[in-house]
PDB file of C-alpha atoms in Angstrom:
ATOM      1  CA  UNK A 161      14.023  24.434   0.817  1.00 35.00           C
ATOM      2  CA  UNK A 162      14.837  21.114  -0.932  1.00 36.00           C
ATOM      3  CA  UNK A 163      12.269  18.537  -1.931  1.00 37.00           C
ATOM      4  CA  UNK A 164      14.877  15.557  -2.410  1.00 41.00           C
ATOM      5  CA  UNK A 165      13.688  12.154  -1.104  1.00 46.00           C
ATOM      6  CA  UNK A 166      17.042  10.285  -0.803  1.00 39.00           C
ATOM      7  CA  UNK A 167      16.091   7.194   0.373  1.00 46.00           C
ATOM      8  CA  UNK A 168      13.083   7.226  -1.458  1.00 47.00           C
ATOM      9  CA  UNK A 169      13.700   7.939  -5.080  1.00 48.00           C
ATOM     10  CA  UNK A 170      13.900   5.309  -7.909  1.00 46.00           C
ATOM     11  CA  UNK A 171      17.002   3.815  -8.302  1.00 46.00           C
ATOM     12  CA  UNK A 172      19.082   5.859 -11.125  1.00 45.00           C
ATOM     13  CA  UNK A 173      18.384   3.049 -13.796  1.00 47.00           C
ATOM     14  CA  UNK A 174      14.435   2.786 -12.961  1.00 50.00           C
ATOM     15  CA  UNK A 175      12.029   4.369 -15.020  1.00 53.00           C
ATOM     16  CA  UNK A 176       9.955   6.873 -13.543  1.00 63.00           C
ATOM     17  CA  UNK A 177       6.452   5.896 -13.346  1.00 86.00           C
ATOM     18  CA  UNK A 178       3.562   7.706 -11.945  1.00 95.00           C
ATOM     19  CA  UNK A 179       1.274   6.296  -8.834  1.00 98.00           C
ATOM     20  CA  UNK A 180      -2.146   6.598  -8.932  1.00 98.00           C
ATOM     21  CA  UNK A 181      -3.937   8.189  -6.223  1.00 98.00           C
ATOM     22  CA  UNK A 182      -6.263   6.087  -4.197  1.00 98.00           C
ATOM     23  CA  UNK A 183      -9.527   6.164  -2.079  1.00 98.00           C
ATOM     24  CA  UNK A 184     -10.450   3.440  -0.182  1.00 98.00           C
ATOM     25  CA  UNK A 185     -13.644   2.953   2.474  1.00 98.00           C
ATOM     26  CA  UNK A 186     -12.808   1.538   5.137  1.00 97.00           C
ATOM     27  CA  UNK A 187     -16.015   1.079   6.637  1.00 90.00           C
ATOM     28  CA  UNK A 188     -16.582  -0.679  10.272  1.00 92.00           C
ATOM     29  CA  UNK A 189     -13.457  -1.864  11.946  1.00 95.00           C
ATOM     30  CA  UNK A 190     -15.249  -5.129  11.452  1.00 95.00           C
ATOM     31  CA  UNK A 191     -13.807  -4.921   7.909  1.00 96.00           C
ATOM     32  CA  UNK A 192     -10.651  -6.286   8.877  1.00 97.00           C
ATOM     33  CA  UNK A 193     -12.191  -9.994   9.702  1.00 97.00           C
ATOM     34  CA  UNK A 194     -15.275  -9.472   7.359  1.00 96.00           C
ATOM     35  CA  UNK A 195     -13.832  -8.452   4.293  1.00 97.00           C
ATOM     36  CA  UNK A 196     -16.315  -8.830   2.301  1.00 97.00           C
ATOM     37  CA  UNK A 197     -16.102  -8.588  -1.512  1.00 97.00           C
ATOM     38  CA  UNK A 198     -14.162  -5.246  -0.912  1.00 98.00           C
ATOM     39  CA  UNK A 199     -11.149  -6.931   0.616  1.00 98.00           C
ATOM     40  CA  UNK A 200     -10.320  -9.363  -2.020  1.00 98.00           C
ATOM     41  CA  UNK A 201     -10.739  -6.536  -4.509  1.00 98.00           C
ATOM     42  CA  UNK A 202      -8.196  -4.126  -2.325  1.00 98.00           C
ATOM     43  CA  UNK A 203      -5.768  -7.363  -2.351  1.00 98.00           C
ATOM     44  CA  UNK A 204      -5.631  -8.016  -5.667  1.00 98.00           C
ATOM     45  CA  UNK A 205      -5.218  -4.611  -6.381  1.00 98.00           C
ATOM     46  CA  UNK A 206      -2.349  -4.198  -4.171  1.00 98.00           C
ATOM     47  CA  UNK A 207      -0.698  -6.971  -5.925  1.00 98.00           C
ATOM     48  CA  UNK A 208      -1.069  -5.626  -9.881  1.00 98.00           C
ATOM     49  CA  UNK A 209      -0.044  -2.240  -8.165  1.00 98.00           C
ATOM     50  CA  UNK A 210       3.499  -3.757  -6.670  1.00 97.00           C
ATOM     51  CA  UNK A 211       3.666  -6.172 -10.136  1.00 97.00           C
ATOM     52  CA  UNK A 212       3.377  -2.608 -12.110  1.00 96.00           C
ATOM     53  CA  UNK A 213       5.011  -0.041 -10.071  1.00 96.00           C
ATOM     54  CA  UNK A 214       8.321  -2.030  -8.605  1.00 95.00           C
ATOM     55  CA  UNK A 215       9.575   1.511  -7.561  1.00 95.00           C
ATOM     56  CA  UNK A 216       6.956   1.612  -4.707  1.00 97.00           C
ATOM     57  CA  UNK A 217       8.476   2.983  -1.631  1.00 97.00           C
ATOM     58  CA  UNK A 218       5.723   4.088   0.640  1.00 98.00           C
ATOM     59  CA  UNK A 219       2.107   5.233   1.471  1.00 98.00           C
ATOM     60  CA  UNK A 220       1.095   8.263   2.843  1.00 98.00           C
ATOM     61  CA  UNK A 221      -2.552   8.062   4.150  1.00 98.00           C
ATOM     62  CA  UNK A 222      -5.184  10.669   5.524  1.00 98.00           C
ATOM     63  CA  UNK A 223      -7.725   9.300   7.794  1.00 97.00           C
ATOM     64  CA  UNK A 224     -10.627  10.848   9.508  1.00 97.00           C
ATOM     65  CA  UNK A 225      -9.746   9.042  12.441  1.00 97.00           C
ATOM     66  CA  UNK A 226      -6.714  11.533  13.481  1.00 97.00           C
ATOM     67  CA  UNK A 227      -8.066  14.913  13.763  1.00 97.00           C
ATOM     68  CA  UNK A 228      -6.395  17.559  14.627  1.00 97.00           C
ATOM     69  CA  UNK A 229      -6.712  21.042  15.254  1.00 94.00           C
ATOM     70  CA  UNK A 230      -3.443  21.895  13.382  1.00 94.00           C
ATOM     71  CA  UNK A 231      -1.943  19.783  10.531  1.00 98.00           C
ATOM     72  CA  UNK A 232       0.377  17.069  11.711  1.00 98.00           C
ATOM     73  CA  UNK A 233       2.275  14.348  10.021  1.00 98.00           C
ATOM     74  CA  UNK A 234       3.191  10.696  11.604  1.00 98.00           C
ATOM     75  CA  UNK A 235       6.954  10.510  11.693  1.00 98.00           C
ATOM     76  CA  UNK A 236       7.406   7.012  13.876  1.00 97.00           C
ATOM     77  CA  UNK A 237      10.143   4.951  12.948  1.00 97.00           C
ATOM     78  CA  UNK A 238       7.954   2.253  13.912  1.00 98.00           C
ATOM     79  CA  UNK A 239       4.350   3.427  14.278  1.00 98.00           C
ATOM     80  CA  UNK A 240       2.357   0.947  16.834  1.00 98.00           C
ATOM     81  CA  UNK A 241      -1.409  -0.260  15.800  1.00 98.00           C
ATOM     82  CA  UNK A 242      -3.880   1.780  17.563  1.00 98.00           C
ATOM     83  CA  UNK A 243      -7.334  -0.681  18.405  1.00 97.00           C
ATOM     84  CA  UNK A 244      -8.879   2.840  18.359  1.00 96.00           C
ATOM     85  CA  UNK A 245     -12.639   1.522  18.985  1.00 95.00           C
ATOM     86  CA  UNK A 246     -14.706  -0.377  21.740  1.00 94.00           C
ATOM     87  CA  UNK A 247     -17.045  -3.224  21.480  1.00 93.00           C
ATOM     88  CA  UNK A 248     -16.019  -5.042  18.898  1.00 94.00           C
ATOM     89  CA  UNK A 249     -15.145  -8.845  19.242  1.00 96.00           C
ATOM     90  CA  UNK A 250     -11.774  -9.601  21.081  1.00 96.00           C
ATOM     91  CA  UNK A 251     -10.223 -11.115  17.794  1.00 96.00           C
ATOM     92  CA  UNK A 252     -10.267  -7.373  16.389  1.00 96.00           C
ATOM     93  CA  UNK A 253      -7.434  -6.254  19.878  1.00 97.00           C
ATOM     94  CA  UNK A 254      -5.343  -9.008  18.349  1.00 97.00           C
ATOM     95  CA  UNK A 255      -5.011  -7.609  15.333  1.00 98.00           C
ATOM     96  CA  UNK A 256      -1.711  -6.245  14.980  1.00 98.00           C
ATOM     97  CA  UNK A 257      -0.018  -4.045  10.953  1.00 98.00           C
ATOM     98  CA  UNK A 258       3.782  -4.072  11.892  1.00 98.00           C
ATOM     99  CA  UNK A 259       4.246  -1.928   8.550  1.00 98.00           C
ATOM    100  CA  UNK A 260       7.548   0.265   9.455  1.00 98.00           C
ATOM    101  CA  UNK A 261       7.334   4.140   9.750  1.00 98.00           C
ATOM    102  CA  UNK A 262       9.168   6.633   7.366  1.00 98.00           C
ATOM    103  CA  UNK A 263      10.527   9.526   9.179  1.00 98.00           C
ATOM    104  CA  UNK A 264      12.455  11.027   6.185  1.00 98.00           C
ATOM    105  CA  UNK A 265       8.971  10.684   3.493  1.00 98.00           C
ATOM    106  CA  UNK A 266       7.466  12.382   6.984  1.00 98.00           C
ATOM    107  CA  UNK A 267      10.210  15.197   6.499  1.00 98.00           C
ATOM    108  CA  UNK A 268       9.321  15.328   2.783  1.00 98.00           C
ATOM    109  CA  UNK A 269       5.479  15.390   2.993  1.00 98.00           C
ATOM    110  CA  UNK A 270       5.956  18.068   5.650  1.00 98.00           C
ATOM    111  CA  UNK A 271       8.672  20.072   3.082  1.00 98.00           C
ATOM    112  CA  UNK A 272       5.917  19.616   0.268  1.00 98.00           C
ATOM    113  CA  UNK A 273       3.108  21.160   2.457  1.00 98.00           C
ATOM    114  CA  UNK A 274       5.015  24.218   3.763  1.00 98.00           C
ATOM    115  CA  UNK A 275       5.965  25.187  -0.034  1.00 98.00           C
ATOM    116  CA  UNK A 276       1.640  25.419  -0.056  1.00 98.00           C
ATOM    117  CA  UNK A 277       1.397  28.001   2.552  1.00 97.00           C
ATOM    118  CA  UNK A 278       0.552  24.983   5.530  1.00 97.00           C
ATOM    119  CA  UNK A 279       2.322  24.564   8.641  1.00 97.00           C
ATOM    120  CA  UNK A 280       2.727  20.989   9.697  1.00 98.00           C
ATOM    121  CA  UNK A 281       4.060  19.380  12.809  1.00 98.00           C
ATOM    122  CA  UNK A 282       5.620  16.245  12.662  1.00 98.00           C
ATOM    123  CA  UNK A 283       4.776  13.955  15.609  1.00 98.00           C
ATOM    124  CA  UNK A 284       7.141  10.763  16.285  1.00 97.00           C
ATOM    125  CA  UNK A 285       4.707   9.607  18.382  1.00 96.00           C
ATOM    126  CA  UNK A 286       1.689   8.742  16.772  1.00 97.00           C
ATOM    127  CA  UNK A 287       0.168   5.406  16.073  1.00 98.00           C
ATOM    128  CA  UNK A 288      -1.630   3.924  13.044  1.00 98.00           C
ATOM    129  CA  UNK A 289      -5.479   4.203  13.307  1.00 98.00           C
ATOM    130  CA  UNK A 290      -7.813   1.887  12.236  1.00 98.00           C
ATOM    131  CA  UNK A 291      -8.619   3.883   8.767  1.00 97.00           C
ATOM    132  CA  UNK A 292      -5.387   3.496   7.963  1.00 98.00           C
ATOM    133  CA  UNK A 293      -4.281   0.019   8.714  1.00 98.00           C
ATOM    134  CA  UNK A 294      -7.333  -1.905   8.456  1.00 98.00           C
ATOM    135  CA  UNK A 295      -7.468  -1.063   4.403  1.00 98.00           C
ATOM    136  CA  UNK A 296      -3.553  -1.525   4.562  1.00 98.00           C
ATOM    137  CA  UNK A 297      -4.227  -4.833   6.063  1.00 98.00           C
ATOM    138  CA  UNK A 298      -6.033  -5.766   2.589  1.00 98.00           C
ATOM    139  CA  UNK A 299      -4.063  -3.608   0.483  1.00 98.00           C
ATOM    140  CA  UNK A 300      -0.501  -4.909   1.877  1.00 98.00           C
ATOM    141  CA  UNK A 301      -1.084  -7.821   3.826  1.00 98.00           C
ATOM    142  CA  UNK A 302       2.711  -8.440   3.956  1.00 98.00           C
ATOM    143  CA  UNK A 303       3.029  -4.940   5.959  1.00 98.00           C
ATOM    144  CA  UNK A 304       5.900  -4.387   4.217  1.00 97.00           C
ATOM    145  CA  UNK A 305       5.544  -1.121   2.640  1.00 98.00           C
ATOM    146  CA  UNK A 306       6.364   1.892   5.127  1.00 98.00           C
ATOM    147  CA  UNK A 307       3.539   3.977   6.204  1.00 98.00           C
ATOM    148  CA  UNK A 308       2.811   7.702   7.153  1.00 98.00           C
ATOM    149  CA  UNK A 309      -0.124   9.283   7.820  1.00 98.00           C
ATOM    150  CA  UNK A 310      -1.218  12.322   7.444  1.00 98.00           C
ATOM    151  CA  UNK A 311      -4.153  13.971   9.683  1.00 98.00           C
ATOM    152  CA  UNK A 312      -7.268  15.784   8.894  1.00 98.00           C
ATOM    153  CA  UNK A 313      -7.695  19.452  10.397  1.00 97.00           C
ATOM    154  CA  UNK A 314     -10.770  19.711  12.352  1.00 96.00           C
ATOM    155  CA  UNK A 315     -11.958  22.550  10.360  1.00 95.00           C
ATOM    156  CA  UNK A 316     -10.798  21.999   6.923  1.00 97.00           C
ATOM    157  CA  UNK A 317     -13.768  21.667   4.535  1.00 97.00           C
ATOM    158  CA  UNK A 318     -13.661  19.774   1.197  1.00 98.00           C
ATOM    159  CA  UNK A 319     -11.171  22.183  -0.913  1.00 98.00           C
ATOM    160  CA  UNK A 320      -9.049  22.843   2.139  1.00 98.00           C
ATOM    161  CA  UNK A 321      -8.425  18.655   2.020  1.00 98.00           C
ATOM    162  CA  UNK A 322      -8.104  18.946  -1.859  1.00 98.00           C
ATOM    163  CA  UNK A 323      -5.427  21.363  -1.306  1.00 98.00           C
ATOM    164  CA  UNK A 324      -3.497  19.186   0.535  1.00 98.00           C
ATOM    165  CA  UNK A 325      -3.589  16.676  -1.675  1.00 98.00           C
ATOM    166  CA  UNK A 326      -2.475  18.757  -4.482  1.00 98.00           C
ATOM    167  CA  UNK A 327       0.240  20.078  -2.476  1.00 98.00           C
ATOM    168  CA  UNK A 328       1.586  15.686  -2.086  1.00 98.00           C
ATOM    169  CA  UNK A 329       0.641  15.363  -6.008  1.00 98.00           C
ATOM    170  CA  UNK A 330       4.796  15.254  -6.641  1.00 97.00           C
ATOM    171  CA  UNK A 331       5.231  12.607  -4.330  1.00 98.00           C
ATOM    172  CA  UNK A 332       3.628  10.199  -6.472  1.00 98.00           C
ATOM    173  CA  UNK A 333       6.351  10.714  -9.368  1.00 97.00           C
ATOM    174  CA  UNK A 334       8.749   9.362  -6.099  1.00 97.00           C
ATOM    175  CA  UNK A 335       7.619   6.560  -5.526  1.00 98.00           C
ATOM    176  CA  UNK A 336       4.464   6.995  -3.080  1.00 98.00           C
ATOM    177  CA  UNK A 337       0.877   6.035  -2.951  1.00 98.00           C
ATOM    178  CA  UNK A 338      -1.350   8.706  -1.444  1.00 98.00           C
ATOM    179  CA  UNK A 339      -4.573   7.390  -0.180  1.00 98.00           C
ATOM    180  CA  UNK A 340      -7.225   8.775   1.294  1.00 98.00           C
ATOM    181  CA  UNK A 341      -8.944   6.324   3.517  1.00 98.00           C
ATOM    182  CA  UNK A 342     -12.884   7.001   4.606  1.00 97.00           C
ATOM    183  CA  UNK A 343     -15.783   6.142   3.253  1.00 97.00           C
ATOM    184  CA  UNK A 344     -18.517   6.686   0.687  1.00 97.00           C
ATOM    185  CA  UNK A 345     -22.058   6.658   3.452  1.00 96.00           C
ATOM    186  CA  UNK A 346     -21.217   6.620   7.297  1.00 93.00           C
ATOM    187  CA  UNK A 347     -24.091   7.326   9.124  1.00 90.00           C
ATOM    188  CA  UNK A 348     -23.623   5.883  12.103  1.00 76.00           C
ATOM    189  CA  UNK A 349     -26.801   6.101  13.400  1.00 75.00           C
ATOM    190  CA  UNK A 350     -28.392   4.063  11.265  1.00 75.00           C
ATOM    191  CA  UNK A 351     -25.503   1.781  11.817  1.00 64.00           C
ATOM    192  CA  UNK A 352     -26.033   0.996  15.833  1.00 56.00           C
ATOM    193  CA  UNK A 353     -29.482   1.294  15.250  1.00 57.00           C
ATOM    194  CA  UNK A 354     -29.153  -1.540  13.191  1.00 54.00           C
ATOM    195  CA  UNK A 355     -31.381  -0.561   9.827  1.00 51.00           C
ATOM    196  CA  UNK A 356     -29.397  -3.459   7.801  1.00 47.00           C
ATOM    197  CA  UNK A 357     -32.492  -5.290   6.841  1.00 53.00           C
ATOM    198  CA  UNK A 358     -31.592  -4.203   3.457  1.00 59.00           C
ATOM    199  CA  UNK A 359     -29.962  -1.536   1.468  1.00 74.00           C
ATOM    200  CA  UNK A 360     -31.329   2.077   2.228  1.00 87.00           C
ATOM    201  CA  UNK A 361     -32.549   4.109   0.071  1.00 89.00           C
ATOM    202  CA  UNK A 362     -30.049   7.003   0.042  1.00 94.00           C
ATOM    203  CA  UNK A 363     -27.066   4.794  -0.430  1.00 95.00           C
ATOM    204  CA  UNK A 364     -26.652   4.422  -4.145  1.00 96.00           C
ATOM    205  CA  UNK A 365     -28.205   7.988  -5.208  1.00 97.00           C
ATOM    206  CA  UNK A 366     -25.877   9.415  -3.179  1.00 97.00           C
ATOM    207  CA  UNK A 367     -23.007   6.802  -4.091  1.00 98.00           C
ATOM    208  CA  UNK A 368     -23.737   6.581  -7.619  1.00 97.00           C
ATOM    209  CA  UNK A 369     -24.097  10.991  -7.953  1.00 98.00           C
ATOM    210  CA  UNK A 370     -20.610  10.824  -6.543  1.00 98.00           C
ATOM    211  CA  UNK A 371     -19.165   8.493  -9.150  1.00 98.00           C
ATOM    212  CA  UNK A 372     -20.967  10.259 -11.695  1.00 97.00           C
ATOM    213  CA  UNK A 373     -19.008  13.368 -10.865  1.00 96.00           C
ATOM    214  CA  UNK A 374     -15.965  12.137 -10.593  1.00 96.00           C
ATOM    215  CA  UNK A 375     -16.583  10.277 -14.529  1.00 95.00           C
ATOM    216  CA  UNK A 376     -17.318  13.997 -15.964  1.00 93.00           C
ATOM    217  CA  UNK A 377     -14.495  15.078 -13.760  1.00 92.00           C
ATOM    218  CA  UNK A 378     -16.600  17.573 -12.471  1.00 95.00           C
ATOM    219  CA  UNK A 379     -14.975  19.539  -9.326  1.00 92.00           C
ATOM    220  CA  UNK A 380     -17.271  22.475  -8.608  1.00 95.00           C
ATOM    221  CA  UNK A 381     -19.713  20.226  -7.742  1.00 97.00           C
ATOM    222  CA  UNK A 382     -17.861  17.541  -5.950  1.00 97.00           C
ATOM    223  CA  UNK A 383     -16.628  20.407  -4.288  1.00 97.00           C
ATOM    224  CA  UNK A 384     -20.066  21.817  -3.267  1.00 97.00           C
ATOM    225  CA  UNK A 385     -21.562  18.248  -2.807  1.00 97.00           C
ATOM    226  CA  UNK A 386     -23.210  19.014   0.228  1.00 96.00           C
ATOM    227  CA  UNK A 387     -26.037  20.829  -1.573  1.00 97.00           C
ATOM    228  CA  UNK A 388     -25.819  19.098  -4.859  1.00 97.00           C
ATOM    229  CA  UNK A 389     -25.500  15.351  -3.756  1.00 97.00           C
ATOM    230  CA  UNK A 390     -28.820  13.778  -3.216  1.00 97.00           C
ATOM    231  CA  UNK A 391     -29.422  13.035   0.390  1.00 96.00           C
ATOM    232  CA  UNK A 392     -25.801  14.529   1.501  1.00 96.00           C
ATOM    233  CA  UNK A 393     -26.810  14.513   5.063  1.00 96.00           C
ATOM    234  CA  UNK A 394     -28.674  10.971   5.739  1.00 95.00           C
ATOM    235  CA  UNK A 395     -25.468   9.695   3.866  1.00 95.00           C
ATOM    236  CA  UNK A 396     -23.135  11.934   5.834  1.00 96.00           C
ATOM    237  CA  UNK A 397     -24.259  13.430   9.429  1.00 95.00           C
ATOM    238  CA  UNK A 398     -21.001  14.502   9.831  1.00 95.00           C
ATOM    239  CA  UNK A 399     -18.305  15.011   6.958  1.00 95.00           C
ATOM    240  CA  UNK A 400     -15.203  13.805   8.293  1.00 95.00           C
ATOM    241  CA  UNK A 401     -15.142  10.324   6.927  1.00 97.00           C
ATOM    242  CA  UNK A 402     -16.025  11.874   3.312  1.00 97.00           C
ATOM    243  CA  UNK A 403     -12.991  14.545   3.260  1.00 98.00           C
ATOM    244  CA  UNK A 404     -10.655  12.409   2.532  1.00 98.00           C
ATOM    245  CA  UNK A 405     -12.480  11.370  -0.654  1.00 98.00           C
ATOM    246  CA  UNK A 406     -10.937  14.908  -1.626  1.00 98.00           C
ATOM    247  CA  UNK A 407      -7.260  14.634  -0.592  1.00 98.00           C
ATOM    248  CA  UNK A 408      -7.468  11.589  -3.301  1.00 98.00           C
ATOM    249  CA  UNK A 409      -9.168  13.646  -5.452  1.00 98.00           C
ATOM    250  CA  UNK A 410      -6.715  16.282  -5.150  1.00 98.00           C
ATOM    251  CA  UNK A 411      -3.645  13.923  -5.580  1.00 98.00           C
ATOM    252  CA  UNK A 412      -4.928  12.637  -8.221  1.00 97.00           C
ATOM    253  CA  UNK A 413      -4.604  15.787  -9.738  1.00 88.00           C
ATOM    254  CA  UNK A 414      -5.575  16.743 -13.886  1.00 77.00           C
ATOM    255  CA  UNK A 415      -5.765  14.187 -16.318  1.00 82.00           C
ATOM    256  CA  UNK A 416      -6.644  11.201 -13.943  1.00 93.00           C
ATOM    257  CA  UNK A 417      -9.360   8.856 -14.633  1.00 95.00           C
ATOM    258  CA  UNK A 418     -10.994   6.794 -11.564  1.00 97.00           C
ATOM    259  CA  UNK A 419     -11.262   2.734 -11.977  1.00 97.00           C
ATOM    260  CA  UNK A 420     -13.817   1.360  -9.664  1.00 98.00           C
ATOM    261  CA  UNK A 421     -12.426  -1.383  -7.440  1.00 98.00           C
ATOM    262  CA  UNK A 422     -15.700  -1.761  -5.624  1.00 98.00           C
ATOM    263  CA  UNK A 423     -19.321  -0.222  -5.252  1.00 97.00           C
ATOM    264  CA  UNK A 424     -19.939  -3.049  -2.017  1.00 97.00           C
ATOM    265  CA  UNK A 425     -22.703  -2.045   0.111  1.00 94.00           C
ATOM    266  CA  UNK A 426     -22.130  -3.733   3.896  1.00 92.00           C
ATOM    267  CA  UNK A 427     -24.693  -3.803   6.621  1.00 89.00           C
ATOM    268  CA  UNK A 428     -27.243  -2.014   4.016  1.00 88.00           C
ATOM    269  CA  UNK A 429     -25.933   1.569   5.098  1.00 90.00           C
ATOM    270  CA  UNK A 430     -22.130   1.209   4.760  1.00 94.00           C
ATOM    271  CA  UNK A 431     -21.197   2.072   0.988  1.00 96.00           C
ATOM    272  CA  UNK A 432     -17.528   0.758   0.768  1.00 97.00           C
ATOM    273  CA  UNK A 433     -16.769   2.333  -2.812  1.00 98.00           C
ATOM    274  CA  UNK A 434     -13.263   2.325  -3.594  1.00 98.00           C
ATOM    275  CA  UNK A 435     -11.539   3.499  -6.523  1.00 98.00           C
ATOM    276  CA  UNK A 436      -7.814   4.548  -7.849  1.00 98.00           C
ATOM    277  CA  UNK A 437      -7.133   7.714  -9.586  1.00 98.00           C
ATOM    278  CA  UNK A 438      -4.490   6.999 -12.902  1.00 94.00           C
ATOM    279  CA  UNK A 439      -2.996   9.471 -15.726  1.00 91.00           C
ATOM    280  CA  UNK A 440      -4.612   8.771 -19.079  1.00 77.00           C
ATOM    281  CA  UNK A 441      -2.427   7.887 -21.474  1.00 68.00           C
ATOM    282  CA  UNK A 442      -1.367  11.344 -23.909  1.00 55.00           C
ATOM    283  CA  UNK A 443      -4.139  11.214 -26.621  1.00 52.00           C
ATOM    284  CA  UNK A 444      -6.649   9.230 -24.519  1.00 51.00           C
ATOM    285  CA  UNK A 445      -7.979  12.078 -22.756  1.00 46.00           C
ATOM    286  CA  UNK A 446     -11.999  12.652 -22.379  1.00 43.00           C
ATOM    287  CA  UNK A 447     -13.907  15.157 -23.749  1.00 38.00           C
ATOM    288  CA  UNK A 448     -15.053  16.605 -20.265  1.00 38.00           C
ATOM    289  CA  UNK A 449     -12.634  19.349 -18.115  1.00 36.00           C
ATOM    290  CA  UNK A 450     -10.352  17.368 -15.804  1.00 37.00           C
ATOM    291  CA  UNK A 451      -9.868  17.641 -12.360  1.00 39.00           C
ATOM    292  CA  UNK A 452      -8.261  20.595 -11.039  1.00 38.00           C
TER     293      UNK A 452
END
């Protein structure tokens, strides 16, 4: 089975340069016209990422919004933007991310996961939901970097989604940004509800105990958060839009260190805490056990 990326791989003169892994929240849909101070901070990171790393290629993206009962990968040449939501303001159904497919970093991504024991499906048909191209929207406003995404078994659990992740960590030497797109509270409940007033009270214990974690690179309990992490379920009802948290986390892989690009709180419930996942520099690492 070969792993080559053709079309993909830094030109012959290009150094090779390492991607960081990324986790974005994505929030409400509403995110898209309300960016907030998270949207700026996604934009400017884009920018520094494209200054840094000219050898960018792609994005491959998990979302909790495809799930599925297998594992499937997008693989349009041209995936179409899905308005997958309902009563939201009409300006949202306008909203269109022409970013082009990639059908052979599909191939790869599905090469890469059947060497870990998975068995993928790649599916030309499939259209770009909202946790993916609302973020890309900030990240790559130009939609000019091609996208796949990648979708979240309906019965994976958090080390299950870590393994994938570790099973894309090469792709990031080719060129690729893995992202995982969710978010840090979603309780949506307390979202239609509308308890916005002001911030709740489980947002940043439960936020804040997550970034703490990740700091001391501390996986068993990231991985067992749902006991650990104060208030696990008010935060997170259900845990799909907090798996992909761990498909960054696995991509990011050992050695990585996480630099906050936001710790935004929208609507008082909606924790949009995004951060990206680099190498330390050899002789830089910290003291405490990196992430496996």
């Amino acid at each position: 089975m070969t792993t080559s990326l053709p079309n993909l791989s830094p030109a012959a003169d290009m150094p090779v340069q390492r991607l960081p892994a990324l986790f974005v929240s994505h929030g409400s849909p509403m995110f898209a016209v309300e960016p907030g101070d998270t949207g700026p901070a996604l934009q400017r990171w884009g920018s520094a990422l494209r200054a840094e790393y000219p050898q960018l290629r792609g994005v491959v993206v998990m979302s909790p919004h495809w799930m599925s009962r297998g594992l499937e990968v997008m693989a349009a040449l041209q995936p179409e933007t899905w308005h997958d939501f309902g009563g939201f303001p009409r300006v949202l159904y306008s909203l269109q991310y022409p970013a082009p497919g990639a059908p052979l970093l599909a191939q790869q991504v599905a090469q890469l996961l059947q060497a870990a024991g998975q068995q993928p499906v790649l599916n030309p048909e499939r259209p770009m939901d909202h946790g993916a191209w609302v973020p890309l929207m900030h990240l790559f406003p130009q939609a000019d970097v091609p996208v796949v995404q990648l979708s979240l078994p309906a019965d994976a659990d958090a080390a299950a989604v870590y393994a994938l992740g570790q099973a894309l960590r090469p792709l990031r030497d080719a060129g690729v940004l893995l992202v995982g797109s969710g978010s840090m509270t979603h309780n949506l409940r307390d979202f239609v509800t509308g308890q916005s007033g002001g911030r709740l009270d489980y947002v940043q214990p439960f936020s804040r105990w997550i970034e703490e974690r990740i700091t001391a690179r501390d996986t068993a309990a990231l991985l067992d958060w749902l006991e650990q992490a104060p208030q696990a379920r008010r935060a997170h009802p259900t845990d799909d839009h907090f798996l992909p948290l761990f498909f960054a986390l696995g991509a990011g892989g050992p050695g990585t260190t996480a630099s906050y690009l936001s710790r935004e709180v929208q609507y008082g419930m909606l924790a949009m805490d995004s951060f990206a996942l680099q190498d330390v520099p050899a002789g830089e690492h910290a003291a405490a056990a990196p992430l496996q």
